Amino acid sequence: MQDKIEYGKTVGDVFVENPRMSVRGANVYYADKQAIHDVDLDIAKNQVIAMIGPSGCGKSTFLRCLNRMNDTIDICRVSGEFKLDQDNIYSKEIDVVPLRARVGIVFQKPNPFPKSIYDNVAYGPRIHGLAKNKVELDEIVENSLQKAGLFDEVKDRLHESGTGLSGGQQQRLCIARTIAVGPEVILMDEPCSALDPIATAKIENLIDELRENFTIVIVTHSMQQAARVSQRTAYFHMGHLIEVNDTEKVFTNPEHKLTEDYITGRFG
Amino acid sequence: MTTTSIFLCLALLGFGFYLLGRWRAMNASVISGKLHSLPSFHGAYVAMCMFVPVLVVIIAWLLYSGNSVDQQLLNAAPIEIQEAGQLDQTKYLYSIITPAVQGLEVSDSALAAQVTNFQELTKRNKLIRFILILLAAVLGGLWGLLKIKPDFRARNQFESGVKYLLMACSLIAILTTIGIVLSVLFESIRFFNKVPLHEFLFGTQWSPQIAIRADQVGSSGAFGVIPLVTGTLLIATLAMLVAAPIGLMAAIYLSEYASSRVRSVAKPMLEILAGIPTVVYGFFAALTVAPFLRNWGDSVGLTISSESALAAGVVMGVMIIPYVSSLSDDAINAVPNSLREGAYGLGSTKSETIKQVIFPAALPGIVSALLLAVSRAIGETMIVVMAAGLAANLTANPFESVTTITVQIVTLLVGDQEFDSPKTLAAFALGLSLFIVTLCLNIIALRVVRKYRERYD
């Protein structure tokens, strides 16, 4: 039997100056089961924040709250204040469609549409009317593929199916597709867990480059990956946010006993 | 011994051999340690050894017995019967014997002897059959029992037996199909010997009357299939115009918009439509929809005949809505959720997601659902018989009455007819053309599905 753990308040630096997103008092329920308990967290601009923790600790659930992806799940209820810049994203005035254009998401398993590479990337700009004509659209597609580091590999076959690419290329295509809409924040839900080490390295380099223009929130199971790509790290445990600190501090000198246990591999 | 009691005997015997085999295997394991297979597999193996020879005997008997009774009867029959032709002898014999066996008065004494002879022969035959079957069963079972040893691979043997059983079942289905196709084909060839193929395929007149006397009115029948094909296509098109949009939109609502509670009620309700017998749809079309359409036509100045293609087509469309919606719903549900989330994650609205991501991905399933619905519409009979009439008009006007291939097959074969007149044989030719049309549709459906299947995954 596990001992009853007193979670108490999150340790470390929860708040930052001038955050891109800020979350206060977040609670999430699946039907009667509470998945997230009273989480406060700021997400700083142009930084990568990593969320780590054992399976089922609520880090993906939390991530999906940040662009209201949980709306698609009937039994999911979210309370608390989630702010993107100054807008409360769960308020009635906010329309979820433009919100998701501002906060993009990349999933665990690459999920390119069964369309051509070009159409995959052009999909977002088309539905949001970002390009006035074909020339502009071509430009957006090329730029996005460039930024995702995929353009040179696919420039000769833009009109072949996106599902014919390798897993790593598909994932970068999904990142390009997200970038094409011009989001402020990119959420990544274990983007490398279905990929081999070489493809993973490429994506990690990419994340580092993307930080210049975007704010990135990444959920990962790999502590090495969190250490490599992020500036801040948040440790979740059983739906509680245990510790938030600079990545270096979390991995060298964690403040909380549970964090230490997790990163030294005592459980999880 | 009746057939039922034989089967009862065999079932009991099989169970007995199963128990014996299991018991023997358990004994063997007590004496010499480990068995290769579980005792129940040994039991099943012994039972299998019993049923295989029984099956062989039964099949052999079925092939042989009919002829043998005929032959023995003929040998005992009076000399004047024996001297008639081969086919007629047996026919004649049975024509006297059958009513007598059924308990009618037998006046002629020679005939009475025939009847008793027949009854004795059948009785003896049944006894021989029972003994043979029993013998095969016991011998087979004993042989199986003898094979039981601790290291005997009863499981492997039994499971390969199961494989052959399954194979035989699928073989029966395939052979039946081939048999039906061949019989239709041969009868059609007989028809085409009387009516030339080009006249059938390209003729625009359909009036399958064959005169009894040469000088009768309308003695020349006309077997042009074109009016029937256009009628069939007209009604199928009308049906699809109703069923395709309604069914598809219902499917999209059910799979993408409806909450799980609405879905759990609405989907079964929609599928009940598929359970209504077509004859009910038929009188609904004939008694409710057709008069309604006619009255409506009168009030807006259109002439709609009381048996119209429109009424049949609309009601048939309603009938096939559940096919379209149910199969399309399955196809839409099979689209991986990750594609949906991907689209929502880019800020698509629900309708954009459906139109641009889900619908293209589900297209192969939807196309095959539609083609299946078309096959249903083409093959449907009852509604058209009752609502669209029998007049073979060559028209594209849905307000007139038309007839379809299936309806004509029914009318050709109803009533007393000679079985080798062009009129009856025409039914087979129609059946063959219907079969070819639906076969082509199915092949197209399979092709479409295969071509697009690998697109997501």
XYZ file of N, CA and C in Angstrom, chain A residues 64 67 69 72 74 96-97 100-101 103-105 107 109 111-115 120 123-124 127-128 161 163 177-178 181, chain B residues 258-260 336-350 352-353 355-357 360-361 454-457:
174
model
N -3.978 19.505 -22.817
C -5.132 19.621 -23.711
C -6.122 20.691 -23.253
N -5.663 24.433 -25.084
C -6.365 24.925 -26.288
C -7.761 24.306 -26.386
N -8.844 21.348 -26.202
C -9.069 20.086 -26.919
C -9.991 19.182 -26.113
N -13.832 18.225 -26.801
C -14.355 17.150 -27.648
C -14.716 15.917 -26.830
N -16.940 14.321 -24.078
C -18.227 14.655 -23.453
C -18.141 14.756 -21.940
N -13.814 29.005 -29.806
C -12.775 27.986 -29.709
C -12.011 27.834 -31.027
N -12.639 28.192 -32.140
C -11.973 27.989 -33.436
C -10.743 28.890 -33.610
N -7.850 27.871 -31.190
C -6.983 26.747 -31.565
C -6.026 27.138 -32.679
N -6.369 28.201 -33.423
C -5.392 28.699 -34.384
C -4.257 29.410 -33.653
N -3.336 28.655 -30.424
C -2.624 27.645 -29.630
C -2.703 26.331 -30.394
N -1.653 26.021 -31.126
C -1.658 24.825 -31.952
C -1.256 23.614 -31.139
N -1.508 22.423 -31.693
C -1.149 21.213 -30.954
C -0.578 20.153 -31.902
N 0.393 16.026 -31.885
C 0.015 14.855 -31.089
C 1.132 13.826 -31.024
N 1.013 10.533 -31.821
C 1.172 9.749 -33.044
C 1.036 10.716 -34.220
N -0.245 12.389 -37.285
C -1.574 12.190 -37.878
C -1.783 13.067 -39.095
N -0.920 12.918 -40.125
C -1.162 13.709 -41.334
C -2.504 13.323 -41.947
N -3.168 14.286 -42.579
C -4.416 13.983 -43.271
C -4.092 13.139 -44.500
N -5.020 12.295 -44.940
C -4.768 11.520 -46.155
C -4.862 12.400 -47.399
N -4.066 13.463 -47.410
C -4.033 14.379 -48.554
C -2.574 14.545 -48.961
N -1.791 19.188 -46.858
C -1.703 19.077 -45.410
C -1.323 20.405 -44.782
N -3.863 23.282 -45.424
C -5.198 23.103 -44.845
C -5.574 24.234 -43.887
N -4.686 24.499 -42.912
C -4.975 25.522 -41.899
C -5.120 26.899 -42.506
N -8.513 27.219 -44.290
C -9.761 27.355 -43.527
C -9.802 28.665 -42.754
N -8.624 29.243 -42.454
C -8.642 30.516 -41.741
C -8.501 31.699 -42.682
N 1.157 11.931 -51.392
C 0.397 11.828 -50.142
C 1.295 11.968 -48.916
N 0.771 10.666 -46.112
C 0.850 9.437 -45.336
C 1.953 8.524 -45.844
N 2.375 21.845 -40.382
C 0.952 22.126 -40.533
C 0.485 23.052 -39.420
N 1.016 22.808 -38.204
C 0.640 23.657 -37.068
C 1.226 25.058 -37.216
N -0.450 27.916 -39.530
C -1.574 28.729 -39.085
C -1.082 29.973 -38.337
N -24.393 13.825 -32.839
C -25.306 13.355 -31.796
C -24.546 13.013 -30.526
N -25.148 13.323 -29.380
C -24.541 12.905 -28.124
C -24.754 11.399 -27.999
N -23.963 10.780 -27.136
C -24.031 9.322 -27.085
C -25.428 8.857 -26.683
N -9.823 7.260 -38.065
C -9.168 7.365 -36.770
C -9.425 8.715 -36.108
N -9.591 8.666 -34.799
C -9.879 9.875 -34.058
C -8.732 10.880 -34.158
N -7.513 10.366 -34.414
C -6.364 11.265 -34.467
C -6.529 12.283 -35.604
N -7.188 11.854 -36.711
C -7.411 12.804 -37.813
C -8.369 13.897 -37.379
N -9.409 13.496 -36.649
C -10.373 14.459 -36.144
C -9.668 15.482 -35.246
N -8.882 14.956 -34.298
C -8.205 15.845 -33.353
C -7.231 16.747 -34.082
N -6.545 16.185 -35.105
C -5.615 16.990 -35.874
C -6.308 18.178 -36.497
N -7.490 17.924 -37.055
C -8.219 19.004 -37.705
C -8.728 20.020 -36.685
N -9.294 19.508 -35.581
C -9.768 20.439 -34.544
C -8.605 21.246 -33.987
N -7.455 20.599 -33.832
C -6.285 21.251 -33.259
C -5.780 22.398 -34.122
N -6.111 22.357 -35.418
C -5.708 23.453 -36.297
C -6.780 24.540 -36.330
N -7.830 24.377 -35.544
C -8.878 25.375 -35.509
C -9.936 25.177 -36.576
N -10.215 23.929 -36.972
C -11.318 23.716 -37.905
C -12.618 23.684 -37.136
N -13.679 24.117 -37.786
C -14.994 23.928 -37.197
C -15.411 22.490 -37.471
N -16.517 22.115 -36.854
C -17.001 20.754 -37.037
C -17.293 20.460 -38.507
N -16.134 21.940 -41.192
C -14.900 21.888 -42.001
C -14.203 20.559 -41.811
N -14.134 20.109 -40.562
C -13.504 18.821 -40.291
C -14.197 17.710 -41.055
N -16.240 17.917 -43.757
C -16.182 18.034 -45.210
C -14.799 17.739 -45.758
N -13.766 18.247 -45.070
C -12.447 18.211 -45.691
C -11.559 17.085 -45.190
N -11.851 16.543 -44.017
C -10.975 15.495 -43.496
C -11.698 14.162 -43.372
N -13.541 12.711 -46.932
C -12.616 12.082 -47.883
C -12.013 10.788 -47.340
N -11.722 10.763 -46.030
C -11.109 9.556 -45.485
C -12.103 8.403 -45.451
N -5.996 2.058 -48.349
C -4.741 2.276 -47.629
C -4.444 3.758 -47.401
N -5.399 4.608 -47.691
C -5.037 6.028 -47.636
C -4.756 6.525 -46.238
N -5.548 6.156 -45.270
C -5.134 6.486 -43.904
C -4.755 5.186 -43.219
N -3.825 5.264 -42.311
C -3.308 4.108 -41.558
C -1.877 4.392 -41.231
